PDB file of C-alpha atoms and ligand atoms in Angstrom:
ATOM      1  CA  UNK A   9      11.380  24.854   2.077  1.00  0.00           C
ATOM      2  CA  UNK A  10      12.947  21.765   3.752  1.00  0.00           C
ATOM      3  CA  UNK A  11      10.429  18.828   2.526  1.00  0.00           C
ATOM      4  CA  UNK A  12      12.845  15.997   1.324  1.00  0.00           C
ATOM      5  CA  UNK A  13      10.823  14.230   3.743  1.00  0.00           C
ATOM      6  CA  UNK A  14       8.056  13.581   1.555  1.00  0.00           C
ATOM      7  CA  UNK A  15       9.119  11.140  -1.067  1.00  0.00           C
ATOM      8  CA  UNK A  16       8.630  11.723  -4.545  1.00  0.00           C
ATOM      9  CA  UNK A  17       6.206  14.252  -6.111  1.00  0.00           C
ATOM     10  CA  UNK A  18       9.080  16.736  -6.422  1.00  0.00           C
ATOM     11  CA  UNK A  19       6.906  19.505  -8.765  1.00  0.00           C
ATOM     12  CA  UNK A  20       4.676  20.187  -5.522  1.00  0.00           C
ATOM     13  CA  UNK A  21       7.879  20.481  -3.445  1.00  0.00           C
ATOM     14  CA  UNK A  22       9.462  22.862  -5.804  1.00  0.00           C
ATOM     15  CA  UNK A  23       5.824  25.018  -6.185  1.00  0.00           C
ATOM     16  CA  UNK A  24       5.396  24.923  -2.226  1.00  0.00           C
ATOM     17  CA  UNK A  25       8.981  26.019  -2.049  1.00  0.00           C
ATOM     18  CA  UNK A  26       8.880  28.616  -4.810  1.00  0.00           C
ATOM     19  CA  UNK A  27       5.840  29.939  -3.013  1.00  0.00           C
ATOM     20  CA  UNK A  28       7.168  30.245   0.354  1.00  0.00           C
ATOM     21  CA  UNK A  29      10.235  32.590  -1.046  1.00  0.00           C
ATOM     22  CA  UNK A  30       7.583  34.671  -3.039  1.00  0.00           C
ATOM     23  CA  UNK A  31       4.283  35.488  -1.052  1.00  0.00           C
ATOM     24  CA  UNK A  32       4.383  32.934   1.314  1.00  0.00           C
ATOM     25  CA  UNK A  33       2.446  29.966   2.272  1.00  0.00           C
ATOM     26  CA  UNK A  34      -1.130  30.164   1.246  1.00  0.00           C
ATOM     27  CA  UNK A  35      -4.102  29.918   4.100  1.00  0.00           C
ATOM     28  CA  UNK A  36      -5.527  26.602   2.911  1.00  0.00           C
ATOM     29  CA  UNK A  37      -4.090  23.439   1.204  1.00  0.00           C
ATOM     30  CA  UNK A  38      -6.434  20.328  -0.070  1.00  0.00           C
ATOM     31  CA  UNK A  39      -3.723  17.502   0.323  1.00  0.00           C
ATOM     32  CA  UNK A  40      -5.019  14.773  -1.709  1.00  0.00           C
ATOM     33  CA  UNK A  41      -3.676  11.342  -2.967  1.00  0.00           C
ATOM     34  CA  UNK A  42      -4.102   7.708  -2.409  1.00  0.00           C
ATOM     35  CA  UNK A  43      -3.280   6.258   1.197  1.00  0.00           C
ATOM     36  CA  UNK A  44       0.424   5.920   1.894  1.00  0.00           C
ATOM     37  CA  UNK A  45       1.115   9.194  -0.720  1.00  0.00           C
ATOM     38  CA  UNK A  46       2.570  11.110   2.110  1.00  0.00           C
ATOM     39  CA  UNK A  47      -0.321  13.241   2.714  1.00  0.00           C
ATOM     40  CA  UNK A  48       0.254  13.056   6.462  1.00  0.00           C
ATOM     41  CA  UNK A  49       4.289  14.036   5.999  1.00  0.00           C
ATOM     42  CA  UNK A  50       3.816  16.970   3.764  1.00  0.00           C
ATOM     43  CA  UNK A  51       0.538  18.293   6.367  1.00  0.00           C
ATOM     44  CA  UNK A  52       3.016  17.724   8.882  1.00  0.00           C
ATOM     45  CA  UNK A  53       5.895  19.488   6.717  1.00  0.00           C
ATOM     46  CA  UNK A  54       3.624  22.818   5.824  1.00  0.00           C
ATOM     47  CA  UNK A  55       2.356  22.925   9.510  1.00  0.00           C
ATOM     48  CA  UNK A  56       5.640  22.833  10.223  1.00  0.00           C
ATOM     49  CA  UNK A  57       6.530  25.768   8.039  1.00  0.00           C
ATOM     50  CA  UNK A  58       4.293  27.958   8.573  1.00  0.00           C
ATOM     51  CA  UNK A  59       5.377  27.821  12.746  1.00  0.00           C
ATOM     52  CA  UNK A  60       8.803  27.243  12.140  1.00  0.00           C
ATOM     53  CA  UNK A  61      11.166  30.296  13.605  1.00  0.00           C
ATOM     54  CA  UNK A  62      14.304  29.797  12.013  1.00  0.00           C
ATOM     55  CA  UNK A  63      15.634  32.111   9.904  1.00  0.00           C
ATOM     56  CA  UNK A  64      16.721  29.867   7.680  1.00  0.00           C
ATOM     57  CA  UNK A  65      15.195  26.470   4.948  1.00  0.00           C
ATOM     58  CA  UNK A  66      11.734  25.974   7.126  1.00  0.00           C
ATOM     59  CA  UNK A  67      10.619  23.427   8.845  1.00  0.00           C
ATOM     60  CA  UNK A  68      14.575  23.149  10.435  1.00  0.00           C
ATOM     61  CA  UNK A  69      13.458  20.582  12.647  1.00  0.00           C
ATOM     62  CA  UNK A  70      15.379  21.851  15.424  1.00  0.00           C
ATOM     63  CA  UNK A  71      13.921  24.978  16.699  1.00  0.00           C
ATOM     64  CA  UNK A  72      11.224  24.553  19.860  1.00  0.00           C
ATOM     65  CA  UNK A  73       8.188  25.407  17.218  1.00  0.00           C
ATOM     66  CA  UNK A  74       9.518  22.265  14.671  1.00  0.00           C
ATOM     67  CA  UNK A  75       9.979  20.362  17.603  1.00  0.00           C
ATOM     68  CA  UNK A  76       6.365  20.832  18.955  1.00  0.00           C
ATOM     69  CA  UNK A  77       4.854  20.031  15.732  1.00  0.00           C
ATOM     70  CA  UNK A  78       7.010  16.540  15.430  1.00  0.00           C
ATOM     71  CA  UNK A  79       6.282  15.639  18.789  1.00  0.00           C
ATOM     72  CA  UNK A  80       2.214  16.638  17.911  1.00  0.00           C
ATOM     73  CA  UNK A  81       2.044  18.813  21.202  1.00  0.00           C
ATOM     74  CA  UNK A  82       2.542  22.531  19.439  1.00  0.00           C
ATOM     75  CA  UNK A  83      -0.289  24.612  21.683  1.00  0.00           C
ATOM     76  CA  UNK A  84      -0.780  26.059  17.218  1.00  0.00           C
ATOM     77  CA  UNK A  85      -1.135  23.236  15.462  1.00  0.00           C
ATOM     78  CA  UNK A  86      -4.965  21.388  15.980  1.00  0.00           C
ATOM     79  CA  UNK A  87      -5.292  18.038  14.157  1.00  0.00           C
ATOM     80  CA  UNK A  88      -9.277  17.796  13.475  1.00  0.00           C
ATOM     81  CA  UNK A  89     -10.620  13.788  13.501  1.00  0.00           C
ATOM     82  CA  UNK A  90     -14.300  12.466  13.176  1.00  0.00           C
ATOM     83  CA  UNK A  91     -15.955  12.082  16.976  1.00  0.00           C
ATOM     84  CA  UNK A  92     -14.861   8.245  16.720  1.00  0.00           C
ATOM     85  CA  UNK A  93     -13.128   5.360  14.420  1.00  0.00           C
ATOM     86  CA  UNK A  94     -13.616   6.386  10.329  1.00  0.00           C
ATOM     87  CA  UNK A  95     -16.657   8.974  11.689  1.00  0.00           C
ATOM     88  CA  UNK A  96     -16.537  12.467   9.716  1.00  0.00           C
ATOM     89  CA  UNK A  97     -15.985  15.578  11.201  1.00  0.00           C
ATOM     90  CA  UNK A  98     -19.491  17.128  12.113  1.00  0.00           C
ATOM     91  CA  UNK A  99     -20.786  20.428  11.527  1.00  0.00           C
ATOM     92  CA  UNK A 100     -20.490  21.020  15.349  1.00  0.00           C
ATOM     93  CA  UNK A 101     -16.889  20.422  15.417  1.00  0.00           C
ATOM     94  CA  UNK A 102     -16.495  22.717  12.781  1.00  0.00           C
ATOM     95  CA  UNK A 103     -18.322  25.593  14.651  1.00  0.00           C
ATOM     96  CA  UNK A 104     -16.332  25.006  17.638  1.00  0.00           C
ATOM     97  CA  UNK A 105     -13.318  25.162  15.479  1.00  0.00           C
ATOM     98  CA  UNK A 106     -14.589  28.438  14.559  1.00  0.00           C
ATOM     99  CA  UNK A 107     -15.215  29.867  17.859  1.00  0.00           C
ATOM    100  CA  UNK A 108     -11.380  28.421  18.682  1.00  0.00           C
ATOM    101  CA  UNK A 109      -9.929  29.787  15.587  1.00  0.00           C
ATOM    102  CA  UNK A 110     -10.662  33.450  16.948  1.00  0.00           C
ATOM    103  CA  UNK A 111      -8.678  32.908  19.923  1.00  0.00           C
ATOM    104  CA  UNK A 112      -5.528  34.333  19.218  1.00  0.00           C
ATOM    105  CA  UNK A 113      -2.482  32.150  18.725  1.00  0.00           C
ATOM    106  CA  UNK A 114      -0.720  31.136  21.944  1.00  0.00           C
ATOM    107  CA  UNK A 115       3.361  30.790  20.790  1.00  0.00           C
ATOM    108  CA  UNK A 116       3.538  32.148  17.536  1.00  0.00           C
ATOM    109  CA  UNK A 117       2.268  33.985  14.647  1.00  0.00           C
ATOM    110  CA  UNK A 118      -0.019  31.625  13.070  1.00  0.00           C
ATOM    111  CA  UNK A 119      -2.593  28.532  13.993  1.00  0.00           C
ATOM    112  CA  UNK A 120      -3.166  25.734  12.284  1.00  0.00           C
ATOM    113  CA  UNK A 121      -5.889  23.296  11.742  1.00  0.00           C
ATOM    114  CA  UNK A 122      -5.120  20.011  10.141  1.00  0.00           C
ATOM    115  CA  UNK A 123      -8.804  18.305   9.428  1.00  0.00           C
ATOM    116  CA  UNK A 124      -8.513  14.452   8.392  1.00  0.00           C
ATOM    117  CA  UNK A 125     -10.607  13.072   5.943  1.00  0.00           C
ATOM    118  CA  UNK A 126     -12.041  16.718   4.837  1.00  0.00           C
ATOM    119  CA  UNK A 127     -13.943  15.159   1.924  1.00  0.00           C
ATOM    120  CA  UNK A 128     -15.863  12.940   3.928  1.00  0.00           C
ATOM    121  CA  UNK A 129     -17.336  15.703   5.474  1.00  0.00           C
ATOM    122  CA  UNK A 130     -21.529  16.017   5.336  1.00  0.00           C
ATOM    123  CA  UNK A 131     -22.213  19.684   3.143  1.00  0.00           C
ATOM    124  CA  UNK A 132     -23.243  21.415   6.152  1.00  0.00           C
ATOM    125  CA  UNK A 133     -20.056  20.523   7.546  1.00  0.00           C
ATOM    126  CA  UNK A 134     -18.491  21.927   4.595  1.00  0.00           C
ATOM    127  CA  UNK A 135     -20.868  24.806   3.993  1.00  0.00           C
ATOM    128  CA  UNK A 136     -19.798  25.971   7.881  1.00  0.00           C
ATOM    129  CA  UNK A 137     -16.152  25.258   6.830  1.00  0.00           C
ATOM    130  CA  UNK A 138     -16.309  27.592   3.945  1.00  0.00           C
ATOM    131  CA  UNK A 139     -17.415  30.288   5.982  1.00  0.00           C
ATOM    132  CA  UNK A 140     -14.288  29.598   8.214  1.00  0.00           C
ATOM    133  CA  UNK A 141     -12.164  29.920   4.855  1.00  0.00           C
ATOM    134  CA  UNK A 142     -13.953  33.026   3.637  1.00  0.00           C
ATOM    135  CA  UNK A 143     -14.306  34.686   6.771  1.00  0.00           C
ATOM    136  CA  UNK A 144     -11.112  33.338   9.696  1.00  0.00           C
ATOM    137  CA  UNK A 145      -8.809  35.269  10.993  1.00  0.00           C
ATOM    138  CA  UNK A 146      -5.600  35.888   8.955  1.00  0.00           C
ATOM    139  CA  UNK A 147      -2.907  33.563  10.785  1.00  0.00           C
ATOM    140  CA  UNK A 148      -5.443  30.736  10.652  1.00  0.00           C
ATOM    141  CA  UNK A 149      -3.830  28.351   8.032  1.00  0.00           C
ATOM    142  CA  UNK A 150      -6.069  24.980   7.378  1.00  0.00           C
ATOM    143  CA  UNK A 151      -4.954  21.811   5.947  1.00  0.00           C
ATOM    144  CA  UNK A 152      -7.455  19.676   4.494  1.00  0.00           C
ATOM    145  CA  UNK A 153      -6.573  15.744   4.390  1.00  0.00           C
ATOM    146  CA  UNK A 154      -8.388  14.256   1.672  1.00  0.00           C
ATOM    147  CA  UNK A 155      -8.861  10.810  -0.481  1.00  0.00           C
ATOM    148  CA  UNK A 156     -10.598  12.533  -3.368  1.00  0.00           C
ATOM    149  CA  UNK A 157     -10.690  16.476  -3.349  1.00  0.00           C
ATOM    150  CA  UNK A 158     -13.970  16.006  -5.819  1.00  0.00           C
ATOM    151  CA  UNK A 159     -15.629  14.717  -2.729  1.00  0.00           C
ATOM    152  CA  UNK A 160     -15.457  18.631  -1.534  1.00  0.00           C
ATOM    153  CA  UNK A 161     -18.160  20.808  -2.874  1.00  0.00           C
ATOM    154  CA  UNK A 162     -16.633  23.079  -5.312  1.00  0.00           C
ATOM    155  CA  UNK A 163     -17.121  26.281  -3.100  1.00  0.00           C
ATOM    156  CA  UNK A 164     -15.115  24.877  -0.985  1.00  0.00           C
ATOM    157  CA  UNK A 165     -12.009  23.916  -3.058  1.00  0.00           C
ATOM    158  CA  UNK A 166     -12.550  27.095  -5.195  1.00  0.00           C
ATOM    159  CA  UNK A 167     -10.734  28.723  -1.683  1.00  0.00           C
ATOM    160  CA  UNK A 168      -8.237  26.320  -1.422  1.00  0.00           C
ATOM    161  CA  UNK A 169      -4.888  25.262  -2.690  1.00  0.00           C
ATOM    162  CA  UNK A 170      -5.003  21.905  -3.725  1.00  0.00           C
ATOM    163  CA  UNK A 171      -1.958  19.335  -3.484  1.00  0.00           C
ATOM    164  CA  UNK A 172      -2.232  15.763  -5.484  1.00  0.00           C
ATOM    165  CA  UNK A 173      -0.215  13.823  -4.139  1.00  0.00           C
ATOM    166  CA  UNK A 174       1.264  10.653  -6.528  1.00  0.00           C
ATOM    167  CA  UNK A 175       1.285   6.908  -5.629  1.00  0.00           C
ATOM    168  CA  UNK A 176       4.686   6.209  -3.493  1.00  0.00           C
ATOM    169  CA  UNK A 177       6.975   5.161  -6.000  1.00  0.00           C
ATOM    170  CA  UNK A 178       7.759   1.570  -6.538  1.00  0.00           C
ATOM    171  CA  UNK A 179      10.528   0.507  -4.361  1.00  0.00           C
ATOM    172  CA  UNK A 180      12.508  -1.571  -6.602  1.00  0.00           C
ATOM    173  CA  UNK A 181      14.763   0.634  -9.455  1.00  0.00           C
ATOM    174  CA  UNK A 182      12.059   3.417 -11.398  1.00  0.00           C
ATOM    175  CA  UNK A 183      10.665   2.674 -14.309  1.00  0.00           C
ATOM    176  CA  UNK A 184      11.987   5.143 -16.790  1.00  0.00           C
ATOM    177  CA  UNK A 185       9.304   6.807 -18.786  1.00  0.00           C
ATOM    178  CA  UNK A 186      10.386   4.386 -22.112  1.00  0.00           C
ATOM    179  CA  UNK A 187       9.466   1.777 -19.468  1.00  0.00           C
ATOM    180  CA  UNK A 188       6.281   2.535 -18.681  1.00  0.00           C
ATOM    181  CA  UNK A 189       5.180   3.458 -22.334  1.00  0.00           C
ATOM    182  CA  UNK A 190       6.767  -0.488 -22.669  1.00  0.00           C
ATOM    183  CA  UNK A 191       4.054  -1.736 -20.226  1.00  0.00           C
ATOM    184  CA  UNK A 192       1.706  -0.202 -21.367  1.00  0.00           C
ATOM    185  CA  UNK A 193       1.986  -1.881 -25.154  1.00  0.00           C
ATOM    186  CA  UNK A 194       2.926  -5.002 -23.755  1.00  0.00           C
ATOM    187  CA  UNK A 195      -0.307  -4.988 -21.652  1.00  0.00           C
ATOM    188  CA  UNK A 196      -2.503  -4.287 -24.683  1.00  0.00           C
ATOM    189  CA  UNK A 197      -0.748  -6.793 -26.330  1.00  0.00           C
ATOM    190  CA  UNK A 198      -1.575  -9.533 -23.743  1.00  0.00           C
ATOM    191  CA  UNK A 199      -5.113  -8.236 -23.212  1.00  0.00           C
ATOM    192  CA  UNK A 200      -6.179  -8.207 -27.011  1.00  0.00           C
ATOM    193  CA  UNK A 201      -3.190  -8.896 -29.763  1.00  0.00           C
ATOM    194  CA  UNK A 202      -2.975 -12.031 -31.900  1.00  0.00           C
ATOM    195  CA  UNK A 203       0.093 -13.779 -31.506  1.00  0.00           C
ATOM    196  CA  UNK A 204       2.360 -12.281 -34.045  1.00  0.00           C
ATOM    197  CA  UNK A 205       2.015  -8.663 -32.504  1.00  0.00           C
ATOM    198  CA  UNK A 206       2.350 -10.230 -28.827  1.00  0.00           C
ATOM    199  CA  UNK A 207       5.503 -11.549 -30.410  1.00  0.00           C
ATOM    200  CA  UNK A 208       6.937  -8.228 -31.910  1.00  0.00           C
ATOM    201  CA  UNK A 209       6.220  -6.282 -28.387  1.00  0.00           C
ATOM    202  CA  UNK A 210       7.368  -8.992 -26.142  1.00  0.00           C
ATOM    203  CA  UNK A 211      10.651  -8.688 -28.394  1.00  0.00           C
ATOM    204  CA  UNK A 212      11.086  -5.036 -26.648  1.00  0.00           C
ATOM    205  CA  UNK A 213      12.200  -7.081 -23.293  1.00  0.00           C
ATOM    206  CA  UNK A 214      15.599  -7.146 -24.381  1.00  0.00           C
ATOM    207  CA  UNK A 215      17.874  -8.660 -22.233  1.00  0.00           C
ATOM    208  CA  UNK A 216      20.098  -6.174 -22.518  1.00  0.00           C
ATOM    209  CA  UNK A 217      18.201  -4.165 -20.209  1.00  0.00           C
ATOM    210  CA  UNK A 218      19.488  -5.951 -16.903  1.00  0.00           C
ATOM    211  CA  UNK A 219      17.730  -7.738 -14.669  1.00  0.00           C
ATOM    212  CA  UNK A 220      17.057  -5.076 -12.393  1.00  0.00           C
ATOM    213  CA  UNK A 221      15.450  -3.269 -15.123  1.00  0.00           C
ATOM    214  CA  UNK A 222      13.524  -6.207 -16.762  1.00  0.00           C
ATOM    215  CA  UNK A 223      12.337  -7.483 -13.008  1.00  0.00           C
ATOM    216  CA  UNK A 224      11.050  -3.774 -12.601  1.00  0.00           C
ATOM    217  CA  UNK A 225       9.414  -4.074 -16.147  1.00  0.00           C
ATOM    218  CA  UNK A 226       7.616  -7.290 -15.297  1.00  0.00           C
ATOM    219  CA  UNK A 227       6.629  -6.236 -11.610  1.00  0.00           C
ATOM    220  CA  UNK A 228       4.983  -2.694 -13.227  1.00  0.00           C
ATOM    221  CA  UNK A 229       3.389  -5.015 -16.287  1.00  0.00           C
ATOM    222  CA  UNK A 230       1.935  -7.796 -13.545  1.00  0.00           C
ATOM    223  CA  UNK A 231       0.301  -4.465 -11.599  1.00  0.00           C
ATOM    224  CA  UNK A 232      -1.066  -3.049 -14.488  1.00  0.00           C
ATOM    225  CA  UNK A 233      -2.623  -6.612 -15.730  1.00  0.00           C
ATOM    226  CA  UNK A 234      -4.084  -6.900 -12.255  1.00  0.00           C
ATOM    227  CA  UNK A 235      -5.423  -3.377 -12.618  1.00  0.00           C
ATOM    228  CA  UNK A 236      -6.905  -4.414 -16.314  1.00  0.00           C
ATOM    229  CA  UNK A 237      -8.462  -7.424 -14.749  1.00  0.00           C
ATOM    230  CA  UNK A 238     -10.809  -5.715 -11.482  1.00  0.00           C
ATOM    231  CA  UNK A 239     -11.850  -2.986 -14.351  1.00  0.00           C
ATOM    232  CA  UNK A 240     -13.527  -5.909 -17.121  1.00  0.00           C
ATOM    233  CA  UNK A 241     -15.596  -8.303 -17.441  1.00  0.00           C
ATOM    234  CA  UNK A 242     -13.786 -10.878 -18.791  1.00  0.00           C
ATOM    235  CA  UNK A 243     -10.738 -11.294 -16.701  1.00  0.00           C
ATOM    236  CA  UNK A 244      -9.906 -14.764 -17.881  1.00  0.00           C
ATOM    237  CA  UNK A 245      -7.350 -13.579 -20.472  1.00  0.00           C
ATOM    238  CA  UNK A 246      -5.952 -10.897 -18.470  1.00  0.00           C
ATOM    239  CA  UNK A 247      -5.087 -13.442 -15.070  1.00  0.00           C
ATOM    240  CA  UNK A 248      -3.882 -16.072 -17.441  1.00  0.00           C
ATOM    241  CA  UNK A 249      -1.320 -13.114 -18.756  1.00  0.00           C
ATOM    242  CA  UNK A 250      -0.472 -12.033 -15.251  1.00  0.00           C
ATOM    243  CA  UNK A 251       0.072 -15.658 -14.032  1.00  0.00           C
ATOM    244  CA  UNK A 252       2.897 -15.780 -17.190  1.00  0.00           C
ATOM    245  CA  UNK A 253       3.822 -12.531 -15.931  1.00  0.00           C
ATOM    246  CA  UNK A 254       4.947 -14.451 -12.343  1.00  0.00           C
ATOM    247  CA  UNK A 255       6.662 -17.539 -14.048  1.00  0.00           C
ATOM    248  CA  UNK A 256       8.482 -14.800 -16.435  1.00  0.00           C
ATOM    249  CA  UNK A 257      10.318 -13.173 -13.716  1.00  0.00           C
ATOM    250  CA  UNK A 258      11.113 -16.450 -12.501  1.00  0.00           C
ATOM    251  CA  UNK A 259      12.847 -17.060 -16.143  1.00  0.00           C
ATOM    252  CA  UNK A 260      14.256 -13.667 -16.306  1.00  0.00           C
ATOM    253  CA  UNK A 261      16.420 -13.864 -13.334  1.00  0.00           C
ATOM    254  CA  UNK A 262      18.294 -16.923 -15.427  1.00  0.00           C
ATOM    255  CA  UNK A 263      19.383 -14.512 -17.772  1.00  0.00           C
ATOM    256  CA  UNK A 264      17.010 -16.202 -21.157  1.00  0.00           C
ATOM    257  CA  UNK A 265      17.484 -13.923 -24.138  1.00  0.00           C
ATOM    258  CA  UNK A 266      14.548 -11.441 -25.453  1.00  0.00           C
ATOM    259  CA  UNK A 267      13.525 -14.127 -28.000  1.00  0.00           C
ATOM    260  CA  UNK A 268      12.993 -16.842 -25.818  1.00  0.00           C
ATOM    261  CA  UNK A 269      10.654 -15.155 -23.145  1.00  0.00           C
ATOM    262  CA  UNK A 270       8.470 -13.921 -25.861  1.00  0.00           C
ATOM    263  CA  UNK A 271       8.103 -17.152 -27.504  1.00  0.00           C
ATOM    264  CA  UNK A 272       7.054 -18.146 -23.985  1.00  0.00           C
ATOM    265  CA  UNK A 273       4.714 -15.528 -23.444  1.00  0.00           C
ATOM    266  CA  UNK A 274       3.089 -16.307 -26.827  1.00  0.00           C
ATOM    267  CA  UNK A 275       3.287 -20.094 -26.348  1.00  0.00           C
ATOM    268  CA  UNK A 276       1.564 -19.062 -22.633  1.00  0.00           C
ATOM    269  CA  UNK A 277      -1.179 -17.359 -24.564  1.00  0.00           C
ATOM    270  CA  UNK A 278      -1.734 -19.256 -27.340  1.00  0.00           C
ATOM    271  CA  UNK A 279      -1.360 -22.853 -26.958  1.00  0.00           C
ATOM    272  CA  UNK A 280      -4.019 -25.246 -27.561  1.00  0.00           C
ATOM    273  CA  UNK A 281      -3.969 -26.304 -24.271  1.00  0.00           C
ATOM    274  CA  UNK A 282      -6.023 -22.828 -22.713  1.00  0.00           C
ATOM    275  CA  UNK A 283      -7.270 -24.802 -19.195  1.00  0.00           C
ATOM    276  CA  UNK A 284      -3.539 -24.723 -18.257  1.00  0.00           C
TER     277      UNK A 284
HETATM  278 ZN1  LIG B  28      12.045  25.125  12.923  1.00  0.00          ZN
END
């Protein structure tokens, strides 16, 4: 399959792909993942597959089929919202859905429904959807858009596929798996060492790494402090880190050595002086 337009998450591209050139697309997908994960580009890229006529990598994006779908006017391809702003979709829609999924396809050889914010749905809703899954017509394909797939009941997702999307990737350079092993030491460290272990780890920020690197380090340790700090109770230690965090990067773009910014971290941390 043609998806390099979903960024990142390239084992689901290769499985989707892998599947399409062995049995085909399945019938129903859960796409799942946190907002801005792509789940609307790779619904868009499988309903694009699956109506896609070219003989060749689907969705082309050329043929009158991928056209349709990018344009959001294929006569196929249904996208299913709540009746109204952050509403679910009712059990009512669903039966209608039903009723319309028996109607043959109008262009091609398949329909499909793309339902937003599946696992919002109430269980009747859901209960009336699984009867669509277990019982619709063969070319009736459904994507279901989801925050959480746990928020489906399990009957559901039992008949589904189900895609987790990952986080868009940080922007900046990507943290190399060393790197975010490195974070996550450094952010114990800060949350709960003494001084001379906050030392030894901090020592890890060699220089030597570049500053792209090392600004990518500290931008990926600041998140995860942040993170650290919503999840406990006392926060006090963990937004004094984060604060050093900020004036680090400051200091690392003026090229200090691996010594000096962990004597500042420590001296940050430690000092006397802790209303600073
Ligand atoms: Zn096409």
């Amino acid at each position: 399959m043609e998806l390099s337009a979903l960024k990142g998450n390239e084992k689901i591209k290769e499985q989707l792909s892998q599947q399409e050139r062995g049995r085909g697309l399945s019938h129903a997908y859960i796409i799942s993942g946190p907002v801005g994960s792509g789940r609307h580009v790779l619904a868009r890229l499988l309903a694009g597959g699956m109506l896609c006529t070219s003989k060749g990598e689907k969705p082309c994006g050329q043929c009158g089929p991928c056209l349709k779908v990018d344009k959001g006017i294929h006569p196929d391809l249904s996208v299913v919202t709540g009746p109204g702003e952050g509403k679910p979709i009712t059990v009512d829609q669903i039966r209608a859905l039903r009723s319309d999924a028996h109607i043959r396809p109008n262009e091609g050889e398949r329909k499909v429904y793309l339902l937003e914010g599946a696992d919002r749905m109430n269980p009747s809703a859901q209960n009336a959807m699984l009867k669509l899954l277990e019982e619709g017509p063969r070319y009736a394909a459904f994507l279901l858009l989801a925050d959480n797939g746990g928020g489906l009941l399990e009957t559901v997702r039992s008949r589904c596929e189900e895609l987790v999307l990952s986080p868009a990737e940080h922007s900046g350079p990507v943290l190399p798996e060393e790197g975010a092993a490195l974070v996550r030491e450094l952010a114990d460290a800060l949350e709960g060492a003494g001084e001379l272990e906050l030392f030894q780890t901090a020592m890890a920020l060699d220089s030597k790494r570049g500053r792209e690197e090392l600004s990518a380090l500290l931008d990926a340790l600041k998140k995860e402090l942040g993170a650290r700090a919503v999840r406990t109770e006392d926060r006090r230690r963990l937004l004094r880190a984060a604060d050093l965090v900020d004036e680090l990067r400051g200091a690392a773009k003026l090229n200090v050595n691996a010594g000096q910014l962990a004597g500042w971290l420590c001296a940050g941390m430690f000092s006397k002086d802790q209303t600073r």
